[in-house]
Structures are given as C-alpha cells and as structure tokens.
Tab-separated table of C-alpha atoms in Angstrom:
chain	number	residue	atom	x	y	z
Y	1	MET	CA	0.000	0.000	0.000
Y	2	GLY	CA	1.154	3.541	-0.721
Y	3	MET	CA	1.517	5.959	2.145
Y	4	PHE	CA	-1.462	8.006	0.942
Y	5	ASP	CA	-3.694	4.969	1.364
Y	6	TYR	CA	-3.530	5.678	5.085
Y	7	GLU	CA	-5.792	8.401	6.412
Y	8	PHE	CA	-3.252	9.546	9.004
Y	9	MET	CA	-0.722	10.220	6.222
Y	10	GLN	CA	-3.268	12.246	4.304
Y	11	ARG	CA	-3.928	14.355	7.411
Y	12	ALA	CA	-0.194	14.708	8.024
Y	13	PHE	CA	0.485	16.025	4.518
Y	14	TRP	CA	-2.460	18.421	4.622
Y	15	ALA	CA	-1.383	19.734	8.020
Y	16	GLY	CA	2.289	19.816	7.082
Y	17	GLY	CA	1.583	21.679	3.846
Y	18	MET	CA	-0.375	24.408	5.613
Y	19	ILE	CA	2.246	24.786	8.352
Y	20	ALA	CA	5.046	24.843	5.758
Y	21	VAL	CA	3.399	27.859	4.108
Y	22	ILE	CA	2.661	30.068	7.104
Y	23	ALA	CA	5.694	29.232	9.287
Y	24	PRO	CA	8.357	30.441	6.787
Y	25	LEU	CA	6.090	33.365	5.870
Y	26	LEU	CA	6.158	34.573	9.476
Y	27	GLY	CA	9.785	33.486	9.827
Y	28	ILE	CA	10.972	36.057	7.273
Y	29	TYR	CA	9.562	38.876	9.405
Y	30	LEU	CA	10.902	37.342	12.630
Y	31	VAL	CA	14.427	36.979	11.235
Y	32	LEU	CA	14.528	40.529	9.878
Y	33	ARG	CA	13.127	41.882	13.166
Y	34	ARG	CA	15.733	39.809	15.042
Y	35	GLN	CA	12.998	38.006	16.962
Y	36	ILE	CA	13.407	34.491	15.608
Y	37	LEU	CA	14.012	33.155	19.127
Y	38	MET	CA	10.385	34.047	19.845
Y	39	ALA	CA	9.354	30.890	17.986
Y	40	ASP	CA	11.594	28.747	20.179
Y	41	THR	CA	10.328	30.507	23.305
Y	42	LEU	CA	6.676	30.029	22.400
Y	43	SER	CA	7.285	26.357	21.675
Y	44	HIS	CA	8.516	25.894	25.251
Y	45	VAL	CA	5.564	27.872	26.559
Y	46	SER	CA	3.146	25.747	24.537
Y	47	LEU	CA	4.697	22.645	26.112
Y	48	ALA	CA	3.612	23.986	29.488
Y	49	GLY	CA	0.140	24.491	28.030
Y	50	VAL	CA	0.062	20.880	26.855
Y	51	ALA	CA	0.907	19.750	30.389
Y	52	ILE	CA	-1.754	22.003	31.904
Y	53	GLY	CA	-4.347	20.701	29.460
Y	54	ALA	CA	-3.500	17.069	30.192
Y	55	ILE	CA	-3.664	17.598	33.972
Y	56	MET	CA	-6.975	19.471	33.722
Y	57	GLY	CA	-8.464	16.757	31.530
Y	58	ILE	CA	-8.874	18.842	28.373
Y	59	ASN	CA	-7.332	18.396	24.941
Y	60	PRO	CA	-3.551	18.961	25.402
Y	61	SER	CA	-3.307	20.637	22.007
Y	62	VAL	CA	-5.985	23.151	23.004
Y	63	GLY	CA	-4.100	23.856	26.228
Y	64	GLY	CA	-0.870	24.419	24.322
Y	65	PHE	CA	-2.681	26.657	21.852
Y	66	VAL	CA	-4.171	28.915	24.545
Y	67	ILE	CA	-0.959	29.209	26.572
Y	68	ALA	CA	1.131	29.919	23.449
Y	69	VAL	CA	-1.153	32.821	22.521
Y	70	ALA	CA	-1.008	34.159	26.087
Y	71	GLY	CA	2.775	33.828	26.069
Y	72	ALA	CA	2.992	35.791	22.823
Y	73	LEU	CA	1.028	38.664	24.370
Y	74	VAL	CA	3.247	38.669	27.462
Y	75	ILE	CA	6.405	38.681	25.328
Y	76	GLU	CA	5.162	41.661	23.350
Y	77	ARG	CA	4.216	43.488	26.544
Y	78	LEU	CA	7.629	42.885	28.084
Y	79	ARG	CA	9.327	43.913	24.843
Y	80	GLN	CA	7.580	47.292	25.089
Y	81	ASN	CA	8.799	47.673	28.673
Y	82	PHE	CA	12.383	46.699	27.817
Y	83	ARG	CA	12.918	48.790	24.698
Y	84	GLY	CA	16.383	48.221	23.315
Y	85	TYR	CA	16.636	44.937	25.214
Y	86	GLY	CA	13.936	42.874	23.511
Y	87	GLU	CA	15.788	39.621	24.137
Y	88	VAL	CA	15.127	40.030	27.870
Y	89	SER	CA	11.422	39.306	27.378
Y	90	ILE	CA	12.252	36.181	25.397
Y	91	ALA	CA	14.642	34.908	28.077
Y	92	VAL	CA	12.109	35.524	30.862
Y	93	ILE	CA	9.223	33.742	29.128
Y	94	MET	CA	11.379	30.852	27.910
Y	95	THR	CA	12.696	30.223	31.410
Y	96	GLY	CA	9.254	30.369	32.986
Y	97	GLY	CA	7.563	28.231	30.328
Y	98	LEU	CA	10.177	25.485	30.325
Y	99	ALA	CA	10.423	25.383	34.111
Y	100	LEU	CA	6.648	25.120	34.471
Y	101	ALA	CA	6.477	22.356	31.867
Y	102	LEU	CA	9.175	20.306	33.598
Y	103	VAL	CA	7.538	20.684	37.013
Y	104	LEU	CA	4.128	19.617	35.700
Y	105	MET	CA	5.607	16.686	33.810
Y	106	SER	CA	7.406	15.449	36.935
Y	107	MET	CA	4.098	15.333	38.802
Y	108	ASP	CA	2.697	12.616	36.526
Y	109	SER	CA	4.938	9.838	35.178
Y	110	GLY	CA	2.283	8.775	32.659
Y	111	LEU	CA	2.135	12.324	31.336
Y	112	ASN	CA	5.909	12.371	31.042
Y	113	ARG	CA	5.913	9.248	28.856
Y	114	SER	CA	3.203	10.576	26.529
Y	115	PHE	CA	5.073	13.803	25.784
Y	116	SER	CA	7.449	12.327	23.207
Y	117	SER	CA	5.054	13.056	20.338
Y	118	TYR	CA	4.834	16.718	21.381
Y	119	LEU	CA	8.587	17.016	21.886
Y	120	PHE	CA	9.709	15.476	18.585
Y	121	GLY	CA	6.584	15.374	16.424
Y	122	SER	CA	4.589	12.397	15.232
Y	123	ILE	CA	2.800	11.758	11.960
Y	124	VAL	CA	0.037	9.804	13.720
Y	125	ALA	CA	-0.492	12.645	16.245
Y	126	VAL	CA	-2.451	14.764	13.758
Y	127	SER	CA	-6.112	14.176	14.532
Y	128	SER	CA	-9.094	15.522	12.615
Y	129	THR	CA	-9.610	18.151	15.333
Y	130	GLN	CA	-5.995	19.294	15.088
Y	131	LEU	CA	-6.286	19.450	11.308
Y	132	TRP	CA	-9.243	21.823	11.636
Y	133	ILE	CA	-7.261	23.936	14.121
Y	134	ILE	CA	-4.323	24.117	11.723
Y	135	GLY	CA	-6.649	24.994	8.851
Y	136	THR	CA	-8.179	27.816	10.881
Y	137	VAL	CA	-4.758	29.205	11.786
Y	138	PHE	CA	-3.666	28.885	8.155
Y	139	ALA	CA	-6.631	30.945	6.962
Y	140	LEU	CA	-6.191	33.586	9.677
Y	141	VAL	CA	-2.499	34.069	8.930
Y	142	LEU	CA	-3.047	34.409	5.177
Y	143	ILE	CA	-5.933	36.868	5.630
Y	144	TYR	CA	-3.910	38.894	8.139
Y	145	TRP	CA	-0.857	38.933	5.870
Y	146	ALA	CA	-2.876	39.943	2.812
Y	147	ALA	CA	-4.469	42.830	4.707
Y	148	MET	CA	-1.388	43.994	6.646
Y	149	ARG	CA	1.570	43.103	4.461
Y	150	ARG	CA	2.537	46.731	3.780
Y	151	PRO	CA	2.436	47.915	7.432
Y	152	LEU	CA	4.250	44.730	8.468
Y	153	TYR	CA	6.929	45.473	5.899
Y	154	ASN	CA	7.357	48.971	7.334
Y	155	ILE	CA	7.635	47.992	11.016
Y	156	THR	CA	10.017	45.174	10.134
Y	157	PHE	CA	12.770	47.652	9.331
Y	158	ASP	CA	11.948	50.835	11.242
Y	159	GLU	CA	9.145	50.943	13.814
Y	160	GLU	CA	9.666	54.605	14.672
Y	161	THR	CA	9.411	55.800	11.083
Y	162	ALA	CA	6.386	53.574	10.535
Y	163	GLN	CA	4.694	55.060	13.601
Y	164	ILE	CA	5.350	58.592	12.346
Y	165	GLY	CA	3.712	57.564	9.097
Y	166	GLY	CA	0.524	56.618	10.945
Y	167	THR	CA	1.016	52.869	11.422
Y	168	ARG	CA	-0.440	51.434	14.649
Y	169	VAL	CA	2.826	49.781	15.577
Y	170	ARG	CA	1.867	48.401	19.015
Y	171	TRP	CA	-1.380	46.830	17.806
Y	172	LEU	CA	0.316	45.397	14.737
Y	173	SER	CA	3.155	43.903	16.800
Y	174	GLN	CA	0.716	42.358	19.269
Y	175	THR	CA	-1.445	40.750	16.600
Y	176	PHE	CA	1.636	39.489	14.770
Y	177	SER	CA	2.943	37.924	18.003
Y	178	VAL	CA	-0.424	36.271	18.632
Y	179	LEU	CA	-0.442	34.738	15.153
Y	180	THR	CA	3.123	33.543	15.685
Y	181	GLY	CA	2.040	31.838	18.915
Y	182	MET	CA	-0.920	30.231	17.154
Y	183	THR	CA	1.325	28.951	14.366
Y	184	VAL	CA	3.847	27.503	16.819
Y	185	ALA	CA	1.116	25.693	18.741
Y	186	ALA	CA	-0.477	24.395	15.546
Y	187	ALA	CA	2.884	23.055	14.292
Y	188	MET	CA	3.518	20.937	17.397
Y	189	PRO	CA	1.865	17.729	16.131
Y	190	ILE	CA	4.059	17.700	13.005
Y	191	VAL	CA	7.528	18.985	13.897
Y	192	GLY	CA	7.385	18.889	17.700
Y	193	VAL	CA	8.062	21.515	20.324
Y	194	LEU	CA	11.839	21.227	20.214
Y	195	LEU	CA	12.149	21.763	16.449
Y	196	VAL	CA	9.267	24.078	15.587
Y	197	SER	CA	11.565	27.098	15.372
Y	198	ALA	CA	13.609	25.332	12.679
Y	199	LEU	CA	10.642	25.472	10.314
Y	200	MET	CA	10.488	29.237	10.757
Y	201	ALA	CA	14.205	30.006	10.828
Y	202	LEU	CA	15.904	27.713	8.289
Y	203	PRO	CA	13.800	28.447	5.165
Y	204	ALA	CA	13.948	32.164	5.975
Y	205	ALA	CA	17.716	32.044	6.499
Y	206	LEU	CA	18.287	30.376	3.138
Y	207	ALA	CA	15.874	32.679	1.307
Y	208	LEU	CA	17.526	35.787	2.721
Y	209	ARG	CA	20.916	34.717	1.351
Y	210	PHE	CA	19.685	34.422	-2.232
Y	211	ALA	CA	16.648	36.671	-2.685
Y	212	ARG	CA	17.250	40.248	-3.792
Y	213	GLY	CA	13.804	41.524	-2.911
Y	214	PHE	CA	11.239	41.055	-0.191
Y	215	THR	CA	8.577	39.345	-2.304
Y	216	SER	CA	11.076	36.921	-3.803
Y	217	ALA	CA	12.312	36.106	-0.283
Y	218	LEU	CA	8.781	35.239	0.851
Y	219	ILE	CA	8.166	33.032	-2.187
Y	220	MET	CA	11.517	31.313	-1.822
Y	221	ALA	CA	11.080	30.693	1.914
Y	222	VAL	CA	7.628	29.169	1.442
Y	223	SER	CA	8.878	26.983	-1.425
Y	224	ILE	CA	11.795	25.727	0.662
Y	225	GLY	CA	9.477	25.071	3.588
Y	226	LEU	CA	7.101	23.002	1.455
Y	227	LEU	CA	9.939	21.034	-0.113
Y	228	GLY	CA	11.496	20.333	3.291
Y	229	MET	CA	8.167	19.412	4.888
Y	230	PHE	CA	6.994	17.006	2.188
Y	231	GLY	CA	10.450	15.511	1.773
Y	232	GLY	CA	10.834	15.095	5.519
Y	233	LEU	CA	7.419	13.485	5.987
Y	234	THR	CA	8.051	11.074	3.127
Y	235	THR	CA	11.464	10.119	4.474
Y	236	SER	CA	10.066	9.758	7.984
Y	237	TYR	CA	7.372	7.364	6.772
Y	238	TYR	CA	9.709	5.044	4.865
Y	239	VAL	CA	12.732	5.216	7.202
Y	240	ASN	CA	10.693	5.312	10.439
Y	241	THR	CA	12.374	8.396	11.905
Y	242	PRO	CA	10.833	11.259	13.955
Y	243	PRO	CA	9.151	13.600	11.437
Y	244	GLY	CA	10.175	16.805	13.201
Y	245	ALA	CA	13.844	15.888	13.321
Y	246	THR	CA	13.775	14.612	9.744
Y	247	VAL	CA	12.206	17.821	8.438
Y	248	ALA	CA	14.694	19.944	10.412
Y	249	LEU	CA	17.719	17.985	9.167
Y	250	LEU	CA	16.518	18.220	5.570
Y	251	LEU	CA	16.036	21.988	5.872
Y	252	LEU	CA	19.481	22.281	7.474
Y	253	ALA	CA	20.969	20.326	4.569
Y	254	PHE	CA	19.281	22.731	2.132
Y	255	LEU	CA	20.819	25.682	3.994
Y	256	LEU	CA	24.336	24.222	4.072
Y	257	ILE	CA	24.197	23.206	0.406
Y	258	GLY	CA	22.870	26.632	-0.557
Y	259	MET	CA	25.632	28.388	1.366
Y	260	GLY	CA	28.216	26.120	-0.260
Y	261	ILE	CA	26.894	26.855	-3.755
Y	262	GLN	CA	26.850	30.582	-3.019
Y	263	ARG	CA	30.456	30.456	-1.853
Y	264	ILE	CA	31.575	28.549	-4.956
Y	265	VAL	CA	29.801	31.014	-7.248
Y	266	TYR	CA	31.400	33.912	-5.356
Y	267	ARG	CA	34.880	32.432	-5.782
Y	268	ILE	CA	34.353	31.830	-9.499
Y	269	ARG	CA	33.204	35.427	-10.039
Y	270	ARG	CA	36.034	36.796	-7.910
Y	271	ASP	CA	38.600	34.830	-9.949
Y	272	LYS	CA	37.194	36.323	-13.142
Y	273	ASP	CA	36.921	39.814	-11.652
Y	274	PRO	CA	39.185	40.524	-8.614
Y	275	GLY	CA	37.182	43.656	-7.876
Y	276	TYR	CA	33.889	41.785	-7.589
Y	277	VAL	CA	32.155	42.218	-4.229
Y	278	VAL	CA	28.878	40.565	-3.231
Y	279	ASP	CA	26.649	42.030	-0.547
Y	280	VAL	CA	25.491	38.965	1.392
Y	281	ASP	CA	23.670	41.158	3.899
Y	282	SER	CA	20.384	41.493	2.026
Y	283	ARG	CA	18.860	43.122	5.100
Y	284	ARG	CA	20.779	46.336	4.363
Y	285	PHE	CA	19.588	46.286	0.771
Y	286	TRP	CA	15.936	45.979	1.862
Y	287	GLN	CA	16.420	48.447	4.690
Y	288	ARG	CA	17.521	51.159	2.278
Y	289	GLN	CA	14.501	50.493	0.086
Y	290	SER	CA	12.176	50.408	3.101
Y	291	ARG	CA	13.527	53.651	4.547
Y	292	SER	CA	13.087	55.418	1.215
Y	293	SER	CA	9.529	54.120	0.914
Y	294	GLN	CA	8.655	55.075	4.494
Y	295	GLN	CA	10.049	58.584	4.114
Y	296	SER	CA	7.874	58.986	1.046
Y	297	ASN	CA	4.853	57.805	3.037
Y	298	VAL	CA	5.623	60.244	5.874
Y	299	LYS	CA	5.859	63.157	3.436
Y	300	THR	CA	2.517	62.145	1.954
Y	301	GLU	CA	0.916	62.044	5.415
Y	302	VAL	CA	2.295	65.479	6.298
Y	303	LEU	CA	1.046	66.989	3.022
Y	304	ASN	CA	-2.385	65.465	3.540
Y	305	LYS	CA	-2.635	66.878	7.095
Y	306	ASN	CA	-1.607	70.315	5.910
C-alpha cells in the first residue's frame, strides 16, 4: 500500500503543507526583526500548556494553543517595557515556560511518557480536530498577511518611522505575536516543540541569502518550507524516523548546500573579476529600500494633514 492509502498520512500532509506555508512566511519577518528566538520561546511555553491541558483533563493541544497565545502577548508586553533589550522578554518567558512544563511533567509519570510526540513530532499525532485547528490558523495568517503586508513590511525595518507615518505599531506587533504563537502551537503535532523554530528560521535564512527583494524572499522561503516538509514526511514514513527531526535535518541540509553553492559562485566570479564584491547582507539592501519608501509615506501624510 502507498503511504497516501492511510488516512493519518493524508492528514499529516495536509497539516504539514499548511504549516510549511505560514511558518516560513512569518519566519521572514521574525528573522529581519531579530525576533526568531520568539518561535523557540513560544514552543517551550506551549509545552507547558500541553501539560496544563492534560492535567486538567482537556485536549492537550488546546491547552498548548491557549498558553502559546497568552505567552505571545506577554512577550510583546515585556518587549515594550524593555525597549532596546527585547531579548530580555524572550529569556524571561522561555525560562518560565520550560520550568513550568518540567515541574508539571514530573508530577505525573504517565504524562511524562506521553510527551514524546509533542517534543519530537509524530505523523500519527495529527487528529481531525488538530487538522481543523491548523486549517483555521492557516486561513487567519493568510488573511492577516494579505491585509497587513505593507504595514508589516514597514515595522520590520523601522518601527519609529512607521509610527510617524501613521502605522499602529503596538497593535500590529501584538497581533503578529499572537499569530506567531498560534502557528507555533499548531505546528507541534508535526515537527514537535523542540524543532518548531527550525521550520520558521531555516527556510527564511536560506531565502535571505539568495533573494534580492522582499517578495522573492517570501516566495523562496515558502517553497523551501514546502519542499522540506513534504520531503521530511516522506522520508520519515519510509525510514521510520521522527518527522520533526527529519524535516529539520533536511532543511538544514538545504541551507548548508545553498551556502556552499553561493560560496563557490562567489569564488568563481572573484577569480574572473578581482574587484567583484557581493553584498550577502540582504537586510541592508531591503532596509535602504524600506527607509526610502517610508520617508515617502511620511511626506505624503504630512502633506495630507496640511
């Protein structure tokens, strides 16, 4: 029998495909805002939510979902209080979430044994209910991105300039953090808590090294995420390895191979032209474009008010 003859594999590929679209999409913004560790932090927080849900007798995935969203709001609130030291909020929430999860897990040995699927991901862990949850998150993220992609682009590079231009920076940051928490919680059944950040970080990291524009980076990151997800799930099924780890290793291989190819191409061009210089920091390229666009928007706002 082929793997798609099994219903659990069909659910896994549907869920994995949706997660592989929205996770790298959000990951691009997180990397450029230097907040990629938020995904790792929220995954630890969602683990505490899973434990709380199991102890209270409710669906563990629902518990992880609710706590991840709450953690995202707290992170954003702390980030506003520690301006210039945004990593402090991430460290505080990560410590608290992981510590709480470990304490709750130690209180119930049966709970501790059942956590392996949430830690490392499991193809069979995707239930019909979880698939509906993932589908809902998928739709919300795409609708939010379609409606807010321009303001998100502006605050990604310069929040102060965006705020001068009339963007509701605090509200936008809070809603973006909430959607990130929802995505992290929804990805747990596939890639697991410990590796969920890899699905956001690795495709974005590779895309940012090759793309020369923001739209191309988004398309490239999503494409890499889908390729890594489907390839990892297929390999996991036939080789009987943890799906989360398999997906992460495949994405890491893509990144290393891409970096190697880029380095070889750079050396070939430098040998042909000793004066050739490549700007591998695409963030500066986009930042210059973003600043120019934002300044134009600010001038427009000022003229309209006058």
